[in-house]
Each structure stands twice: as C-alpha cells, then as structure tokens.
Amino acid sequence: SQKIEQNSEALNIQEGKTATLTCNYTNYSPAYLQWYRQDPGRGPVFLLLIRENEKEKRKERLKVTFDTTLKQSLFHITASQPADSATYLCALAFPLYNQGGKLIFGQGTELSVKP
Amino acid sequence: EAQVTQNPRYLITVTGKKLTVTCSQNMNHEYMSWYRQDPGLGLRQIYYSMNVEVTDKGDVPEGYKVSRKEKRNFPLILESPSPNQTSLYFCASRGQVYYEQYFGPGTRLTVT
C-alpha cells in the first residue's frame, strides 16, 4: 500500500534561516503533490501544489521541489519567521479518475522558528 | 467569504447515541470529503462525495454514514458511536483549479 513519510522529528530553526521539510513516498506515482499548513486546533490550509511533470514551484518565501525518481518532495521556507511555526503536511493525490483524485496525507512535520 | 463550516465544534457523547456533524460550503464545490485526524495516524479519509447523491467510502468508513442531498451540505452521521471514534474530524471541499482542499475548523468528538 501507499506510504508517505515526513521528517519524523520536529524541526527547530533560528529566525532568518531556511527551513527544509522532507516528504518521501513509496508504492505510488502521484498525479500531483500538495503542501498544507496546520496550526494547533485548526484545519489545514492549502499552500502549494506541484504536478508530476514539474520540478519546482515557488510562492513568495516558499519553494517546493518534486523528484519523481527519488519519490521525494522538499518544502523550503526561506527567511523563516516565528509566525511560520506550525505543522506542515504533504499530501499525494490519486489521478482524478481514481477515487475522485483523493489525497493521502503524511503525518506532518512540526516546525518551530525561534526568534 | 469562502469557507467551510462545521457544527458542532466540540461534542461529548455516550456510546450508542446517534449524532450528526454538519458540514456546509459556500464555494459551489462538487467534491467534498470527511477526514479524521488522530495522533500518530495523521489525516485519514472517511467518505467522499463527487457530487449530489454520489458518495463513496474512503479509507476508514466503518461506523460512519454520509449523505449529499444538496451541493453545499455533506453531513457525517454516527449511528452508534463508540469510544474508538473519539477523534478530531474535518470536513473539506475541493477547488477546481489547484484541487486544493478547503478544510472546516474541525469538530472534536469524545465518545465515553
């Protein structure tokens, strides 16, 4: 069955540094991959989508890479700020013709940015 | 404001007492789904709906029912709740451009 693994440990970094979060998957060829942010007690919020034929996507201070050979996505936050502290989830998508394109979520990586 | 709403936000109930968690979206999305989130297990899909009157099981459907009579509403029904259904539940609808999921605020359910 499909398996998704994110950084198992919480990530602690200093303000201003770049945070890099990892998402690895097995037994799967996703149509696209998404990253979400989740704050405690709240629903996840969509950040970025990257398709299987794209290598990199950027949005403001965020950058996502997608390597289908390594079966890995990296999520970078540059010039990190304490407000970036949250749990970040990666999600892999089935093609739309397969179960409506459902998402499978990783367990998330908790990021803490210290001032 | 585009949003997904859920009610109630918190619910404590007893084993076997039927309950319904409501979900509504105002974005005219066709696809909606329910998830539960448990520590160490992450978000798991319970049921999804491609459109009105079209629903299907997700990964953990046992003990749950859903209905989709209107496009905007997708209630989750627990006919006979059990303690192992204690969890944080999220409803979500999906956008048509980036297929992004819009999540509701969550319902924290405790079954004693």
PDB file of N, CA and C in Angstrom, chain A residues 10-66:
ATOM      1  N   ALA A  10      10.404  16.860  15.134  1.00  0.00           N
ATOM      2  CA  ALA A  10      10.095  18.273  14.992  1.00  0.00           C
ATOM      3  C   ALA A  10      11.349  19.003  14.534  1.00  0.00           C
ATOM      4  N   LEU A  11      11.145  20.079  13.805  1.00  0.00           N
ATOM      5  CA  LEU A  11      12.257  20.844  13.262  1.00  0.00           C
ATOM      6  C   LEU A  11      12.331  22.191  13.973  1.00  0.00           C
ATOM      7  N   ASN A  12      13.477  22.449  14.579  1.00  0.00           N
ATOM      8  CA  ASN A  12      13.676  23.721  15.282  1.00  0.00           C
ATOM      9  C   ASN A  12      14.754  24.511  14.560  1.00  0.00           C
ATOM     10  N   ILE A  13      14.430  25.734  14.163  1.00  0.00           N
ATOM     11  CA  ILE A  13      15.425  26.547  13.474  1.00  0.00           C
ATOM     12  C   ILE A  13      15.378  27.974  13.999  1.00  0.00           C
ATOM     13  N   GLN A  14      16.427  28.705  13.673  1.00  0.00           N
ATOM     14  CA  GLN A  14      16.544  30.090  14.107  1.00  0.00           C
ATOM     15  C   GLN A  14      15.884  31.005  13.076  1.00  0.00           C
ATOM     16  N   GLU A  15      15.277  32.049  13.541  1.00  0.00           N
ATOM     17  CA  GLU A  15      14.662  33.038  12.656  1.00  0.00           C
ATOM     18  C   GLU A  15      15.662  33.513  11.610  1.00  0.00           C
ATOM     19  N   GLY A  16      15.178  33.643  10.381  1.00  0.00           N
ATOM     20  CA  GLY A  16      16.031  34.106   9.293  1.00  0.00           C
ATOM     21  C   GLY A  16      16.667  32.987   8.490  1.00  0.00           C
ATOM     22  N   LYS A  17      16.729  31.790   9.073  1.00  0.00           N
ATOM     23  CA  LYS A  17      17.300  30.640   8.360  1.00  0.00           C
ATOM     24  C   LYS A  17      16.253  30.026   7.428  1.00  0.00           C
ATOM     25  N   THR A  18      16.735  29.129   6.574  1.00  0.00           N
ATOM     26  CA  THR A  18      15.828  28.402   5.686  1.00  0.00           C
ATOM     27  C   THR A  18      15.441  27.071   6.318  1.00  0.00           C
ATOM     28  N   ALA A  19      14.147  26.840   6.380  1.00  0.00           N
ATOM     29  CA  ALA A  19      13.636  25.555   6.869  1.00  0.00           C
ATOM     30  C   ALA A  19      13.416  24.639   5.685  1.00  0.00           C
ATOM     31  N   THR A  20      13.849  23.394   5.798  1.00  0.00           N
ATOM     32  CA  THR A  20      13.648  22.417   4.733  1.00  0.00           C
ATOM     33  C   THR A  20      12.947  21.196   5.305  1.00  0.00           C
ATOM     34  N   LEU A  21      11.772  20.913   4.769  1.00  0.00           N
ATOM     35  CA  LEU A  21      10.979  19.777   5.212  1.00  0.00           C
ATOM     36  C   LEU A  21      10.938  18.736   4.099  1.00  0.00           C
ATOM     37  N   THR A  22      10.925  17.472   4.497  1.00  0.00           N
ATOM     38  CA  THR A  22      11.025  16.383   3.529  1.00  0.00           C
ATOM     39  C   THR A  22       9.764  15.539   3.522  1.00  0.00           C
ATOM     40  N   CYS A  23       9.385  15.114   2.337  1.00  0.00           N
ATOM     41  CA  CYS A  23       8.248  14.203   2.166  1.00  0.00           C
ATOM     42  C   CYS A  23       8.696  13.105   1.214  1.00  0.00           C
ATOM     43  N   ASN A  24       8.733  11.877   1.716  1.00  0.00           N
ATOM     44  CA  ASN A  24       9.102  10.722   0.897  1.00  0.00           C
ATOM     45  C   ASN A  24       7.910   9.789   0.759  1.00  0.00           C
ATOM     46  N   TYR A  25       7.791   9.145  -0.378  1.00  0.00           N
ATOM     47  CA  TYR A  25       6.666   8.238  -0.575  1.00  0.00           C
ATOM     48  C   TYR A  25       7.125   6.967  -1.286  1.00  0.00           C
ATOM     49  N   THR A  26       6.351   5.925  -1.097  1.00  0.00           N
ATOM     50  CA  THR A  26       6.654   4.637  -1.727  1.00  0.00           C
ATOM     51  C   THR A  26       5.380   4.033  -2.284  1.00  0.00           C
ATOM     52  N   ASN A  27       5.562   3.101  -3.228  1.00  0.00           N
ATOM     53  CA  ASN A  27       4.445   2.348  -3.809  1.00  0.00           C
ATOM     54  C   ASN A  27       3.383   3.262  -4.391  1.00  0.00           C
ATOM     55  N   TYR A  28       3.838   4.312  -5.066  1.00  0.00           N
ATOM     56  CA  TYR A  28       2.860   5.285  -5.516  1.00  0.00           C
ATOM     57  C   TYR A  28       3.444   6.151  -6.608  1.00  0.00           C
ATOM     58  N   SER A  29       2.615   6.560  -7.537  1.00  0.00           N
ATOM     59  CA  SER A  29       3.003   7.548  -8.563  1.00  0.00           C
ATOM     60  C   SER A  29       1.930   8.623  -8.582  1.00  0.00           C
ATOM     61  N   PRO A  30       2.066   9.646  -7.788  1.00  0.00           N
ATOM     62  CA  PRO A  30       1.007  10.648  -7.655  1.00  0.00           C
ATOM     63  C   PRO A  30       0.874  11.529  -8.883  1.00  0.00           C
ATOM     64  N   ALA A  31      -0.362  11.987  -9.105  1.00  0.00           N
ATOM     65  CA  ALA A  31      -0.606  12.947 -10.184  1.00  0.00           C
ATOM     66  C   ALA A  31      -0.055  14.317  -9.800  1.00  0.00           C
ATOM     67  N   TYR A  32      -0.159  14.629  -8.533  1.00  0.00           N
ATOM     68  CA  TYR A  32       0.398  15.883  -8.037  1.00  0.00           C
ATOM     69  C   TYR A  32       0.557  15.772  -6.534  1.00  0.00           C
ATOM     70  N   LEU A  33       1.233  16.754  -5.981  1.00  0.00           N
ATOM     71  CA  LEU A  33       1.539  16.761  -4.564  1.00  0.00           C
ATOM     72  C   LEU A  33       1.204  18.146  -4.025  1.00  0.00           C
ATOM     73  N   GLN A  34       0.662  18.173  -2.831  1.00  0.00           N
ATOM     74  CA  GLN A  34       0.303  19.444  -2.212  1.00  0.00           C
ATOM     75  C   GLN A  34       0.958  19.568  -0.842  1.00  0.00           C
ATOM     76  N   TRP A  35       1.132  20.805  -0.425  1.00  0.00           N
ATOM     77  CA  TRP A  35       1.610  21.093   0.930  1.00  0.00           C
ATOM     78  C   TRP A  35       0.587  21.975   1.628  1.00  0.00           C
ATOM     79  N   TYR A  36       0.354  21.626   2.901  1.00  0.00           N
ATOM     80  CA  TYR A  36      -0.600  22.353   3.725  1.00  0.00           C
ATOM     81  C   TYR A  36       0.080  22.788   5.016  1.00  0.00           C
ATOM     82  N   ARG A  37      -0.465  23.851   5.590  1.00  0.00           N
ATOM     83  CA  ARG A  37      -0.038  24.290   6.909  1.00  0.00           C
ATOM     84  C   ARG A  37      -1.187  24.063   7.879  1.00  0.00           C
ATOM     85  N   GLN A  38      -0.872  23.547   9.078  1.00  0.00           N
ATOM     86  CA  GLN A  38      -1.899  23.359  10.089  1.00  0.00           C
ATOM     87  C   GLN A  38      -1.430  23.945  11.413  1.00  0.00           C
ATOM     88  N   ASP A  39      -2.237  24.855  11.946  1.00  0.00           N
ATOM     89  CA  ASP A  39      -1.999  25.417  13.266  1.00  0.00           C
ATOM     90  C   ASP A  39      -2.781  24.609  14.296  1.00  0.00           C
ATOM     91  N   PRO A  40      -2.311  24.596  15.549  1.00  0.00           N
ATOM     92  CA  PRO A  40      -2.964  23.758  16.571  1.00  0.00           C
ATOM     93  C   PRO A  40      -4.469  24.016  16.663  1.00  0.00           C
ATOM     94  N   GLY A  41      -5.248  22.945  16.616  1.00  0.00           N
ATOM     95  CA  GLY A  41      -6.688  23.043  16.786  1.00  0.00           C
ATOM     96  C   GLY A  41      -7.432  23.600  15.589  1.00  0.00           C
ATOM     97  N   ARG A  42      -6.759  23.745  14.474  1.00  0.00           N
ATOM     98  CA  ARG A  42      -7.391  24.320  13.280  1.00  0.00           C
ATOM     99  C   ARG A  42      -7.243  23.386  12.095  1.00  0.00           C
ATOM    100  N   GLY A  43      -8.062  23.641  11.063  1.00  0.00           N
ATOM    101  CA  GLY A  43      -7.978  22.831   9.866  1.00  0.00           C
ATOM    102  C   GLY A  43      -6.765  23.196   9.027  1.00  0.00           C
ATOM    103  N   PRO A  44      -6.251  22.234   8.260  1.00  0.00           N
ATOM    104  CA  PRO A  44      -5.122  22.529   7.370  1.00  0.00           C
ATOM    105  C   PRO A  44      -5.493  23.600   6.349  1.00  0.00           C
ATOM    106  N   VAL A  45      -4.485  24.359   5.943  1.00  0.00           N
ATOM    107  CA  VAL A  45      -4.657  25.413   4.944  1.00  0.00           C
ATOM    108  C   VAL A  45      -3.724  25.135   3.769  1.00  0.00           C
ATOM    109  N   PHE A  46      -4.271  25.121   2.572  1.00  0.00           N
ATOM    110  CA  PHE A  46      -3.507  24.833   1.353  1.00  0.00           C
ATOM    111  C   PHE A  46      -2.447  25.903   1.113  1.00  0.00           C
ATOM    112  N   LEU A  47      -1.239  25.434   0.752  1.00  0.00           N
ATOM    113  CA  LEU A  47      -0.141  26.354   0.445  1.00  0.00           C
ATOM    114  C   LEU A  47       0.256  26.284  -1.036  1.00  0.00           C
ATOM    115  N   LEU A  48       0.619  25.087  -1.479  1.00  0.00           N
ATOM    116  CA  LEU A  48       1.182  24.958  -2.829  1.00  0.00           C
ATOM    117  C   LEU A  48       0.823  23.608  -3.428  1.00  0.00           C
ATOM    118  N   LEU A  49       0.730  23.580  -4.749  1.00  0.00           N
ATOM    119  CA  LEU A  49       0.574  22.342  -5.491  1.00  0.00           C
ATOM    120  C   LEU A  49       1.699  22.241  -6.502  1.00  0.00           C
ATOM    121  N   ILE A  50       2.229  21.034  -6.683  1.00  0.00           N
ATOM    122  CA  ILE A  50       3.219  20.802  -7.729  1.00  0.00           C
ATOM    123  C   ILE A  50       2.825  19.528  -8.463  1.00  0.00           C
ATOM    124  N   ARG A  51       2.860  19.582  -9.782  1.00  0.00           N
ATOM    125  CA  ARG A  51       2.422  18.452 -10.584  1.00  0.00           C
ATOM    126  C   ARG A  51       3.590  17.514 -10.880  1.00  0.00           C
ATOM    127  N   GLU A  52       3.281  16.325 -11.331  1.00  0.00           N
ATOM    128  CA  GLU A  52       4.313  15.300 -11.525  1.00  0.00           C
ATOM    129  C   GLU A  52       5.331  15.688 -12.587  1.00  0.00           C
ATOM    130  N   ASN A  53       4.941  16.574 -13.516  1.00  0.00           N
ATOM    131  CA  ASN A  53       5.868  16.976 -14.577  1.00  0.00           C
ATOM    132  C   ASN A  53       6.585  18.292 -14.255  1.00  0.00           C
ATOM    133  N   GLU A  54       6.435  18.776 -13.048  1.00  0.00           N
ATOM    134  CA  GLU A  54       7.104  19.999 -12.618  1.00  0.00           C
ATOM    135  C   GLU A  54       8.211  19.659 -11.632  1.00  0.00           C
ATOM    136  N   LYS A  55       9.312  20.357 -11.725  1.00  0.00           N
ATOM    137  CA  LYS A  55      10.433  20.115 -10.826  1.00  0.00           C
ATOM    138  C   LYS A  55      10.395  21.017  -9.616  1.00  0.00           C
ATOM    139  N   GLU A  56       9.904  22.231  -9.826  1.00  0.00           N
ATOM    140  CA  GLU A  56       9.985  23.227  -8.757  1.00  0.00           C
ATOM    141  C   GLU A  56       8.827  24.210  -8.873  1.00  0.00           C
ATOM    142  N   LYS A  57       8.361  24.685  -7.737  1.00  0.00           N
ATOM    143  CA  LYS A  57       7.313  25.704  -7.685  1.00  0.00           C
ATOM    144  C   LYS A  57       7.669  26.680  -6.574  1.00  0.00           C
ATOM    145  N   ARG A  58       7.385  27.967  -6.816  1.00  0.00           N
ATOM    146  CA  ARG A  58       7.689  28.976  -5.807  1.00  0.00           C
ATOM    147  C   ARG A  58       6.466  29.842  -5.548  1.00  0.00           C
ATOM    148  N   LYS A  59       6.369  30.288  -4.303  1.00  0.00           N
ATOM    149  CA  LYS A  59       5.322  31.236  -3.940  1.00  0.00           C
ATOM    150  C   LYS A  59       5.857  32.051  -2.774  1.00  0.00           C
ATOM    151  N   GLU A  60       6.196  33.285  -3.079  1.00  0.00           N
ATOM    152  CA  GLU A  60       6.754  34.188  -2.054  1.00  0.00           C
ATOM    153  C   GLU A  60       7.974  33.520  -1.411  1.00  0.00           C
ATOM    154  N   ARG A  61       7.959  33.278  -0.109  1.00  0.00           N
ATOM    155  CA  ARG A  61       9.135  32.670   0.558  1.00  0.00           C
ATOM    156  C   ARG A  61       9.112  31.143   0.522  1.00  0.00           C
ATOM    157  N   LEU A  62       8.154  30.575  -0.125  1.00  0.00           N
ATOM    158  CA  LEU A  62       8.019  29.126  -0.171  1.00  0.00           C
ATOM    159  C   LEU A  62       8.537  28.573  -1.491  1.00  0.00           C
ATOM    160  N   LYS A  63       9.176  27.412  -1.395  1.00  0.00           N
ATOM    161  CA  LYS A  63       9.621  26.715  -2.596  1.00  0.00           C
ATOM    162  C   LYS A  63       9.413  25.223  -2.392  1.00  0.00           C
ATOM    163  N   VAL A  64       8.856  24.578  -3.400  1.00  0.00           N
ATOM    164  CA  VAL A  64       8.637  23.137  -3.352  1.00  0.00           C
ATOM    165  C   VAL A  64       9.345  22.505  -4.535  1.00  0.00           C
ATOM    166  N   THR A  65      10.014  21.395  -4.287  1.00  0.00           N
ATOM    167  CA  THR A  65      10.594  20.605  -5.369  1.00  0.00           C
ATOM    168  C   THR A  65       9.958  19.225  -5.363  1.00  0.00           C
ATOM    169  N   PHE A  66      10.004  18.588  -6.510  1.00  0.00           N
ATOM    170  CA  PHE A  66       9.333  17.293  -6.674  1.00  0.00           C
ATOM    171  C   PHE A  66      10.222  16.421  -7.545  1.00  0.00           C
TER     172      PHE A  66
END
